[in-house]
XYZ file of N, CA and C in Angstrom:
624
model
N 3.582 3.871 10.262
C 3.354 2.439 10.201
C 4.206 1.728 11.243
N 3.700 0.627 11.756
C 4.432 -0.101 12.783
C 5.450 -1.013 12.144
N 6.642 -0.472 11.880
C 7.621 -1.248 11.138
C 8.825 -1.651 11.969
N 9.013 -1.101 13.157
C 10.284 -1.247 13.820
C 10.206 -1.912 15.180
N 9.076 -2.411 15.580
C 8.909 -2.978 16.897
C 9.174 -4.475 16.820
N 10.145 -4.962 17.565
C 10.509 -6.379 17.527
C 10.226 -7.008 18.886
N 9.693 -8.225 18.869
C 9.503 -8.958 20.106
C 10.818 -9.601 20.533
N 11.093 -9.578 21.834
C 12.249 -10.288 22.343
C 11.873 -11.757 22.540
N 12.686 -12.709 22.062
C 12.338 -14.121 22.165
C 12.065 -14.560 23.585
N 12.760 -13.957 24.576
C 12.592 -14.413 25.949
C 11.349 -13.841 26.605
N 10.638 -12.957 25.889
C 9.454 -12.353 26.494
C 8.303 -12.339 25.519
N 7.787 -13.530 25.134
C 6.679 -13.584 24.185
C 5.411 -13.027 24.800
N 4.546 -12.508 23.940
C 3.262 -11.993 24.426
C 2.379 -13.137 24.853
N 1.619 -12.948 25.920
C 0.684 -13.967 26.359
C -0.612 -13.832 25.604
N -1.402 -14.889 25.617
C -2.662 -14.911 24.867
C -3.566 -13.793 25.351
N -4.186 -13.117 24.390
C -5.136 -12.082 24.709
C -4.521 -10.747 25.084
N -3.193 -10.612 24.935
C -2.555 -9.340 25.250
C -1.901 -8.770 24.018
N -1.597 -7.478 24.049
C -0.912 -6.815 22.951
C 0.583 -6.848 23.195
N 1.355 -7.155 22.151
C 2.809 -7.273 22.298
C 3.441 -5.892 22.365
N 3.511 -5.348 23.571
C 4.135 -4.046 23.771
C 5.362 -4.269 24.646
N 6.481 -4.623 24.030
C 7.711 -4.870 24.758
C 8.712 -3.793 24.400
N 9.778 -3.727 25.154
C 10.784 -2.700 24.923
C 11.379 -2.827 23.529
N 11.433 -1.721 22.799
C 11.955 -1.733 21.439
C 13.479 -1.694 21.455
N 14.089 -2.254 20.426
C 15.524 -2.144 20.220
C 15.861 -0.657 20.071
N 16.825 -0.132 20.844
C 17.146 1.305 20.759
C 17.506 1.752 19.352
N 18.210 0.878 18.600
C 18.586 1.257 17.238
C 17.363 1.437 16.364
N 16.367 0.595 16.582
C 15.138 0.710 15.803
C 14.292 1.876 16.295
N 14.264 2.051 17.598
C 13.498 3.171 18.146
C 14.022 4.500 17.623
N 15.323 4.554 17.308
C 15.923 5.785 16.799
C 15.381 6.175 15.434
N 14.744 5.232 14.747
C 14.175 5.534 13.440
C 12.846 6.268 13.539
N 12.352 6.430 14.742
C 11.116 7.167 14.955
C 11.206 8.560 14.323
N 10.142 8.940 13.617
C 10.119 10.267 13.004
C 9.179 10.317 11.823
N 9.214 11.434 11.121
C 8.382 11.649 9.938
C 9.178 11.329 8.678
N 8.543 10.605 7.758
C 9.180 10.181 6.519
C 8.301 10.563 5.334
N 8.965 10.825 4.212
C 8.268 11.096 2.955
C 8.556 9.955 1.985
N 7.523 9.392 1.409
C 7.704 8.325 0.432
C 8.402 8.883 -0.806
N 9.426 8.182 -1.250
C 10.217 8.593 -2.414
C 9.630 7.914 -3.661
N 8.879 8.652 -4.497
C 8.226 8.016 -5.653
C 9.203 7.469 -6.671
N 10.423 8.023 -6.715
C 11.411 7.561 -7.687
C 11.937 6.175 -7.347
N 11.802 5.762 -6.092
C 12.312 4.469 -5.664
C 11.221 3.615 -5.021
N 9.977 3.915 -5.352
C 8.835 3.170 -4.837
C 7.916 2.784 -5.988
N 7.118 1.753 -5.774
C 6.152 1.356 -6.804
C 4.886 0.831 -6.151
N 3.776 1.099 -6.820
C 2.467 0.605 -6.396
C 1.876 -0.133 -7.589
N 1.709 -1.426 -7.443
C 1.277 -2.243 -8.574
C 0.002 -3.008 -8.301
N -0.526 -3.608 -9.350
C -1.729 -4.430 -9.210
C -1.695 -5.556 -10.238
N -2.412 -6.616 -9.917
C -2.568 -7.758 -10.817
C -4.034 -8.146 -10.830
N -4.579 -8.377 -12.029
C -5.980 -8.772 -12.156
C -6.086 -9.848 -13.231
N -6.956 -10.818 -12.999
C -7.150 -11.906 -13.954
C -7.900 -11.401 -15.173
N -7.431 -11.763 -16.371
C -8.029 -11.300 -17.617
C -8.511 -12.492 -18.445
N -9.769 -12.430 -18.863
C -10.372 -13.459 -19.723
C -10.276 -14.846 -19.102
N -10.175 -14.913 -17.806
C -10.184 -16.167 -17.035
C -8.927 -17.009 -17.209
N -7.963 -16.564 -18.026
C -6.849 -17.454 -18.349
C -5.468 -16.857 -18.075
N -5.375 -15.559 -17.884
C -4.055 -14.955 -17.707
C -4.158 -13.753 -16.784
N -3.015 -13.201 -16.399
C -2.979 -12.034 -15.530
C -2.528 -10.788 -16.287
N -3.154 -9.683 -15.982
C -2.685 -8.380 -16.453
C -2.083 -7.668 -15.259
N -0.873 -7.141 -15.445
C -0.182 -6.408 -14.379
C -0.038 -4.948 -14.770
N -0.151 -4.107 -13.789
C -0.001 -2.675 -14.031
C 0.539 -1.973 -12.808
N 0.719 -0.673 -12.933
C 1.252 0.126 -11.834
C 0.709 1.541 -11.928
N 0.813 2.256 -10.803
C 0.450 3.668 -10.750
C 1.743 4.455 -10.567
N 2.124 5.183 -11.608
C 3.417 5.838 -11.601
C 3.479 7.159 -10.857
N 2.320 7.720 -10.493
C 2.287 9.020 -9.827
C 1.631 8.877 -8.465
N 2.418 9.054 -7.414
C 1.884 8.920 -6.061
C 2.769 9.688 -5.089
N 2.210 9.994 -3.929
C 2.962 10.650 -2.868
C 2.355 10.256 -1.535
N 3.194 10.291 -0.507
C 2.687 9.898 0.798
C 3.674 10.191 1.903
N 3.203 10.024 3.119
C 4.022 10.265 4.300
C 3.819 9.146 5.309
N 4.843 8.933 6.123
C 4.786 7.991 7.232
C 5.178 8.718 8.500
N 4.526 8.426 9.579
C 4.957 8.869 10.901
C 5.217 7.600 11.706
N 6.491 7.285 11.914
C 6.885 6.029 12.529
C 7.246 6.232 13.990
N 6.787 5.323 14.821
C 7.120 5.341 16.240
C 7.646 3.960 16.610
N 8.981 3.837 16.707
C 9.579 2.544 16.993
C 9.364 2.077 18.411
N 9.070 2.992 19.331
C 8.847 2.618 20.722
C 7.395 2.246 20.990
N 6.477 2.808 20.233
C 5.046 2.528 20.400
C 4.410 2.446 19.019
N 4.478 1.259 18.377
C 4.010 1.114 16.997
C 2.565 1.537 16.775
N 1.733 1.429 17.784
C 0.325 1.775 17.616
C 0.133 3.251 17.296
N 1.143 4.054 17.559
C 1.049 5.486 17.286
C 1.544 5.844 15.888
N 2.021 4.863 15.141
C 2.509 5.124 13.783
C 1.336 5.279 12.820
N 1.540 6.101 11.790
C 0.482 6.358 10.817
C 1.056 6.410 9.407
N 0.169 6.285 8.430
C 0.563 6.358 7.023
C -0.518 7.057 6.221
N -0.069 7.802 5.208
C -0.978 8.510 4.313
C -0.434 8.376 2.896
N -1.320 8.034 1.953
C -0.892 7.819 0.573
C -1.955 8.325 -0.388
N -1.523 9.100 -1.386
C -2.407 9.564 -2.457
C -1.839 9.097 -3.793
N -2.701 8.539 -4.627
C -2.301 7.982 -5.916
C -3.094 8.662 -7.017
N -2.397 9.153 -8.038
C -3.074 9.798 -9.162
C -3.522 8.715 -10.146
N -4.831 8.572 -10.301
C -5.367 7.476 -11.108
C -5.038 7.618 -12.586
N -4.830 8.839 -13.054
C -4.478 9.036 -14.462
C -3.114 8.457 -14.791
N -2.322 8.144 -13.751
C -1.002 7.580 -13.969
C -1.000 6.074 -14.118
N -2.168 5.452 -14.242
C -2.235 3.994 -14.388
C -1.515 3.567 -15.667
N -0.746 2.487 -15.582
C 0.059 2.037 -16.716
C 0.091 0.518 -16.750
N -0.514 -0.057 -17.793
C -0.465 -1.504 -17.995
C 0.350 -1.875 -19.227
N 0.935 -0.872 -19.874
C 1.726 -1.119 -21.067
C 0.941 -1.101 -22.362
N -0.381 -0.949 -22.285
C -1.251 -0.887 -23.472
C -2.035 0.417 -23.415
N -1.782 1.320 -24.356
C -2.365 2.658 -24.303
C -3.890 2.640 -24.313
N -4.492 1.813 -25.170
C -5.955 1.764 -25.238
C -6.554 1.252 -23.933
N -5.915 0.259 -23.342
C -6.419 -0.276 -22.071
C -6.286 0.760 -20.959
N -5.166 1.480 -20.955
C -4.981 2.507 -19.932
C -6.020 3.615 -20.077
N -6.334 3.979 -21.314
C -7.358 5.004 -21.541
C -8.714 4.530 -21.025
N -9.011 3.248 -21.225
C -10.272 2.690 -20.710
C -10.291 2.745 -19.182
N -9.183 2.406 -18.544
C -9.116 2.443 -17.083
C -9.275 3.858 -16.542
N -8.779 4.838 -17.275
C -8.919 6.227 -16.830
C -10.327 6.754 -17.043
N -11.115 6.087 -17.882
C -12.445 6.564 -18.236
C -13.509 6.240 -17.204
N -14.767 6.581 -17.562
C -15.890 6.467 -16.625
C -16.207 5.031 -16.228
N -15.843 4.050 -17.057
C -16.116 2.654 -16.702
C -15.318 2.206 -15.483
N -14.184 2.853 -15.240
C -13.331 2.454 -14.121
C -13.056 3.644 -13.197
N -11.900 4.283 -13.306
C -11.508 5.292 -12.322
C -12.136 6.664 -12.538
N -12.589 6.958 -13.753
C -13.136 8.281 -14.054
C -12.168 9.358 -13.546
N -10.949 9.297 -14.072
C -9.862 10.123 -13.544
C -10.107 11.617 -13.657
N -10.868 12.033 -14.635
C -11.135 13.467 -14.793
C -11.965 13.994 -13.627
N -12.922 13.177 -13.163
C -13.779 13.591 -12.044
C -13.149 13.279 -10.698
N -12.460 12.122 -10.625
C -11.861 11.671 -9.369
C -10.362 11.431 -9.602
N -9.564 12.472 -9.574
C -8.150 12.331 -9.952
C -7.303 11.528 -8.978
N -7.750 11.415 -7.715
C -6.938 10.736 -6.718
C -7.693 9.592 -6.067
N -6.958 8.533 -5.746
C -7.447 7.578 -4.755
C -6.497 7.650 -3.574
N -7.021 7.420 -2.367
C -6.228 7.697 -1.177
C -6.361 6.595 -0.143
N -5.336 6.498 0.695
C -5.342 5.574 1.827
C -4.911 6.342 3.059
N -5.665 6.190 4.154
C -5.334 6.805 5.434
C -5.401 5.716 6.500
N -4.297 5.494 7.190
C -4.258 4.416 8.168
C -5.095 4.751 9.399
N -5.605 3.699 10.035
C -6.368 3.844 11.273
C -5.806 2.982 12.402
N -5.024 1.942 12.078
C -4.464 1.051 13.103
C -3.299 0.279 12.518
N -2.397 -0.188 13.398
C -1.258 -0.995 12.964
C -0.913 -1.988 14.050
N -0.365 -3.136 13.659
C 0.022 -4.150 14.629
C 1.181 -4.976 14.094
N 1.964 -5.525 15.018
C 3.016 -6.454 14.653
C 2.417 -7.848 14.602
N 2.746 -8.584 13.524
C 2.271 -9.959 13.386
C 3.317 -10.923 13.919
N 4.554 -10.805 13.430
C 5.664 -11.634 13.897
C 6.945 -11.113 13.275
N 7.996 -10.994 14.079
C 9.280 -10.560 13.551
C 9.176 -9.245 12.811
N 9.570 -9.263 11.533
C 9.515 -8.062 10.710
C 8.232 -7.972 9.886
N 7.224 -8.745 10.254
C 5.940 -8.714 9.544
C 4.913 -7.947 10.361
N 4.203 -7.055 9.658
C 3.246 -6.167 10.300
C 1.960 -6.105 9.481
N 0.948 -5.541 10.087
C -0.339 -5.381 9.397
C -0.866 -3.991 9.698
N -1.265 -3.295 8.648
C -1.814 -1.958 8.808
C -3.220 -1.918 8.221
N -4.116 -1.269 8.924
C -5.509 -1.138 8.493
C -5.820 0.342 8.311
N -6.630 0.632 7.308
C -7.000 2.019 7.066
C -8.175 2.130 6.135
N -8.432 3.341 5.701
C -9.551 3.636 4.797
C -9.014 3.907 3.399
N -9.482 3.122 2.438
C -9.137 3.322 1.025
C -10.315 3.977 0.330
N -10.042 5.107 -0.323
C -11.083 5.811 -1.076
C -10.762 5.747 -2.558
N -11.705 5.196 -3.328
C -11.622 5.180 -4.786
C -12.903 5.817 -5.311
N -12.745 6.829 -6.158
C -13.882 7.631 -6.608
C -14.568 8.217 -5.377
N -15.847 7.922 -5.170
C -16.542 8.491 -4.015
C -16.919 7.419 -2.998
N -16.181 6.312 -2.988
C -16.454 5.213 -2.064
C -15.250 5.018 -1.141
N -15.509 4.965 0.153
C -14.463 4.723 1.142
C -14.790 3.458 1.905
N -13.826 2.519 1.922
C -14.011 1.253 2.619
C -12.691 0.861 3.284
N -12.756 -0.003 4.303
C -11.521 -0.409 4.991
C -10.649 -1.307 4.126
N -9.337 -1.193 4.323
C -8.360 -2.018 3.626
C -7.283 -2.424 4.619
N -6.883 -3.690 4.578
C -5.801 -4.198 5.407
C -4.631 -4.582 4.515
N -3.432 -4.116 4.867
C -2.220 -4.377 4.100
C -1.237 -5.139 4.985
N -0.747 -6.270 4.501
C 0.300 -7.022 5.180
C 1.653 -6.503 4.728
N 2.535 -6.231 5.692
C 3.808 -5.576 5.413
C 4.992 -6.418 5.879
N 6.092 -6.276 5.172
C 7.360 -6.831 5.617
C 8.393 -5.704 5.609
N 9.002 -5.465 6.764
C 10.019 -4.431 6.891
C 11.318 -4.920 6.271
N 11.905 -4.117 5.384
C 13.107 -4.513 4.660
C 14.383 -3.870 5.200
N 14.266 -3.016 6.199
C 15.466 -2.459 6.803
C 15.574 -0.956 6.645
N 16.680 -0.420 7.184
C 16.951 1.011 7.146
C 18.408 1.226 6.766
N 18.687 2.343 6.113
C 20.053 2.636 5.677
C 20.191 4.135 5.434
N 21.440 4.609 5.437
C 21.754 5.976 5.049
C 22.318 5.934 3.631
N 21.688 6.663 2.706
C 22.114 6.587 1.317
C 23.345 7.464 1.066
N 23.818 7.501 -0.175
C 25.062 8.215 -0.502
C 24.929 9.726 -0.334
N 23.695 10.221 -0.234
C 23.478 11.649 -0.038
C 23.252 11.995 1.437
N 23.365 10.985 2.295
C 23.201 11.208 3.720
C 21.773 11.139 4.210
N 20.842 10.761 3.338
C 19.440 10.655 3.736
C 19.185 9.323 4.430
N 18.419 9.376 5.506
C 18.036 8.162 6.217
C 16.793 7.573 5.552
N 16.893 6.312 5.142
C 15.809 5.646 4.427
C 15.319 4.410 5.164
N 14.034 4.123 4.994
C 13.462 2.848 5.416
C 12.756 2.239 4.211
N 12.617 0.917 4.223
C 11.946 0.253 3.114
C 11.043 -0.853 3.600
N 9.952 -1.060 2.896
C 9.069 -2.165 3.221
C 8.298 -2.589 1.979
N 7.778 -3.803 2.046
C 6.983 -4.364 0.961
C 5.621 -4.757 1.516
N 4.571 -4.448 0.777
C 3.221 -4.743 1.248
C 2.367 -5.424 0.199
N 1.371 -6.164 0.690
C 0.441 -6.873 -0.197
C -0.966 -6.782 0.368
N -1.934 -6.730 -0.546
C -3.335 -6.714 -0.146
C -4.180 -7.231 -1.300
N -5.405 -7.622 -0.994
C -6.359 -8.035 -2.021
C -7.672 -7.298 -1.781
N -8.296 -6.876 -2.867
C -9.604 -6.242 -2.771
C -10.537 -6.834 -3.815
N -11.829 -6.633 -3.614
C -12.830 -6.850 -4.643
C -13.180 -5.479 -5.198
N -12.869 -5.254 -6.463
C -13.056 -3.913 -7.025
C -14.517 -3.479 -6.983
N -15.432 -4.444 -7.012
C -16.857 -4.105 -6.960
C -17.228 -3.428 -5.642
N -16.454 -3.688 -4.579
C -16.728 -3.033 -3.299
C -16.548 -1.524 -3.399
N -15.768 -1.070 -4.374
C -15.541 0.360 -4.579
C -16.280 0.871 -5.824
N -17.254 0.114 -6.286
C -18.080 0.557 -7.405
C -17.452 0.382 -8.764
N -16.329 -0.346 -8.857
C -15.687 -0.597 -10.152
C -16.237 -1.913 -10.699
N -17.396 -1.849 -11.320
C -18.137 -3.060 -11.668
C -18.144 -3.398 -13.160
N -17.519 -2.563 -14.007
C -17.571 -2.836 -15.450
C -17.030 -4.220 -15.753
N -17.708 -4.908 -16.698
C -17.242 -6.206 -17.144
C -17.880 -6.550 -18.477
N -17.443 -7.655 -19.051
C -18.015 -8.167 -20.294
C -18.012 -9.688 -20.216
N -19.121 -10.276 -20.623
C -19.241 -11.735 -20.588
C -18.470 -12.359 -21.744
N -17.882 -13.529 -21.486
C -17.168 -14.280 -22.512
C -18.083 -15.338 -23.118
N -17.922 -15.595 -24.398
C -18.747 -16.595 -25.071
C -18.561 -17.975 -24.468
N -17.368 -18.234 -23.964
C -17.077 -19.542 -23.381
C -17.441 -19.630 -21.901
N -18.040 -18.574 -21.366
C -18.383 -18.527 -19.951
C -17.384 -17.692 -19.179
N -17.841 -17.160 -18.069
C -16.977 -16.299 -17.280
C -17.030 -14.861 -17.757
N -16.102 -14.056 -17.259
C -16.103 -12.627 -17.570
C -14.714 -12.181 -17.995
N -14.662 -10.999 -18.584
C -13.412 -10.474 -19.111
C -12.410 -10.119 -18.005
N -12.908 -9.493 -16.915
C -12.023 -9.003 -15.862
C -12.493 -9.543 -14.510
N -11.582 -10.121 -13.747
C -11.964 -10.664 -12.448
C -12.306 -9.548 -11.472
N -13.106 -9.889 -10.487
C -13.449 -8.921 -9.452
C -12.282 -8.744 -8.483
N -11.550 -9.818 -8.209
C -10.429 -9.753 -7.271
C -9.236 -9.054 -7.902
N -8.629 -8.137 -7.139
C -7.432 -7.418 -7.570
C -6.376 -7.564 -6.483
N -5.179 -7.965 -6.875
C -4.065 -8.059 -5.939
C -3.243 -6.773 -6.018
N -2.962 -6.184 -4.872
C -2.196 -4.944 -4.792
C -0.825 -5.219 -4.196
N 0.193 -4.530 -4.702
C 1.542 -4.647 -4.162
C 2.123 -3.259 -3.917
N 2.907 -3.146 -2.856
C 3.523 -1.875 -2.477
C 5.002 -2.139 -2.200
N 5.869 -1.458 -2.894
C 7.304 -1.533 -2.642
C 7.763 -0.110 -2.364
N 8.014 0.179 -1.092
C 8.130 1.570 -0.656
C 9.499 1.866 -0.064
N 10.082 2.975 -0.509
C 11.267 3.562 0.112
C 10.872 4.954 0.599
N 11.159 5.237 1.854
C 10.772 6.528 2.436
C 11.975 7.185 3.095
N 12.051 8.501 2.991
C 13.187 9.289 3.472
C 12.770 10.075 4.715
N 13.615 10.011 5.733
C 13.318 10.702 6.999
C 13.494 12.205 6.839
N 12.542 12.936 7.392
C 12.615 14.392 7.342
C 13.752 14.902 8.209
N 14.390 15.969 7.770
C 15.461 16.579 8.553
C 14.897 17.191 9.831
N 15.645 17.147 10.936
C 15.176 17.738 12.189
C 14.861 19.223 12.010
N 13.809 19.678 12.650
C 13.432 21.085 12.585
C 14.320 21.909 13.516
N 14.670 23.095 13.053
C 15.448 23.987 13.889
C 16.918 23.676 13.856
């Protein structure tokens, strides 16, 4: 993902060009392969329920990798797999319904996945990544807005990076169309779903 490329204030990009300026050496040094740390990361969602309130949930089982290039952000990539059976909204019956055929059909389609196809810097530490999101047997493009939260070496000597991301989808675009009409008008579950990503990733040790 393009997380480390910063524009220099004295050299703004001109209209119609791509902002490819010299990267900060300290940030360029973060270039490498990273593994997402599921113990310190979360993937959440929010959906409107019964037209009046929000239901929030998360996917507790996921894994992924990042290949970061601080000198040439366009070469950065991301891969993420999420186990749909790990959906958790805090209500067991609702989670069972989400795992069933009306929604994720987790027994048949245990994973949903994201594979990046492009990345760009928007401004400062804000970036945008585009890729293919697959849910069940449907693959469609997804754009995620990202904010880079920094890099640090933890108490075990591991090099970490962190970022926060947001996106919105229409679940019907991926064939998740189950709903129920309300007597007062409207539907039980909104089509729009807000996604959130809070990611900590650990740099792989040098080979050899």
